[in-house]
């Protein structure tokens, strides 16, 4: 995250960031990358023993496991796991 993002806010699209990290260059909204990220995040939470409905703990653990994820992206992943 840049200094500018800290000042004016992070306006990145969380799905695009997730695809950039978990995708295989399939485009900005690759459903397979989102599925891979969701499966990965569920595994992270299972290993840590954190239920997906404990949002704050889930988001923190997801970000701890993958520091490149911004807060919005980790929150988006955690919300996908709650469904």
XYZ file of C-alpha atoms in Angstrom:
83
model
C 0.000 0.000 0.000
C 1.358 3.373 -0.939
C 1.525 6.497 1.187
C -1.195 8.019 -0.996
C -3.497 5.069 -0.196
C -2.952 5.700 3.499
C -3.960 9.341 3.106
C -6.904 9.124 0.672
C -7.980 5.550 1.329
C -7.519 2.265 -0.448
C -9.716 2.233 -3.544
C -8.382 -0.990 -5.042
C -10.928 -3.570 -6.127
C -10.561 -6.520 -3.717
C -11.428 -9.085 -6.405
C -8.707 -7.693 -8.682
C -6.155 -7.898 -5.878
C -7.170 -11.489 -5.088
C -6.875 -12.422 -8.770
C -3.463 -10.735 -8.971
C -2.217 -12.875 -6.072
C -3.991 -16.197 -6.712
C -4.635 -16.007 -10.458
C -2.730 -17.307 -13.408
C -3.020 -14.168 -15.539
C -6.536 -15.080 -16.722
C -7.969 -11.576 -16.477
C -9.098 -9.153 -13.830
C -12.090 -11.184 -12.626
C -10.964 -14.806 -12.919
C -13.535 -16.997 -11.091
C -10.979 -19.815 -10.781
C -8.587 -17.523 -8.913
C -11.384 -16.482 -6.550
C -12.220 -20.168 -5.980
C -8.532 -20.987 -5.332
C -8.253 -18.095 -2.897
C -11.432 -19.117 -1.088
C -10.247 -22.721 -0.768
C -6.849 -21.521 0.449
C -8.423 -19.152 3.002
C -10.701 -21.912 4.312
C -7.641 -24.119 4.784
C -5.836 -21.327 6.634
C -8.776 -20.887 9.005
C -9.203 -24.641 9.500
C -5.518 -25.009 10.375
C -5.752 -22.115 12.832
C -9.011 -23.414 14.306
C -10.853 -20.181 13.541
C -14.481 -20.388 12.377
C -15.355 -18.213 9.377
C -18.113 -16.450 11.308
C -15.514 -14.903 13.655
C -14.794 -12.182 11.100
C -12.144 -10.155 12.926
C -10.075 -13.217 13.810
C -10.568 -14.710 10.334
C -9.453 -11.539 8.561
C -6.402 -11.206 10.804
C -5.372 -14.829 10.194
C -5.878 -14.556 6.422
C -3.688 -11.440 6.334
C -1.080 -13.081 8.562
C -0.898 -16.033 6.155
C -0.721 -13.840 3.024
C 0.674 -10.370 3.798
C 0.166 -9.147 0.216
C -3.599 -9.119 0.794
C -4.971 -5.740 1.748
C -7.623 -5.320 4.393
C -10.427 -5.016 1.824
C -9.335 -8.180 0.023
C -9.002 -10.214 3.214
C -12.412 -8.951 4.339
C -13.888 -9.954 0.979
C -12.414 -13.454 1.265
C -13.690 -13.833 4.821
C -17.167 -12.740 3.723
C -17.151 -15.333 0.931
C -16.389 -18.023 3.508
C -19.332 -17.001 5.683
C -21.834 -17.819 2.925
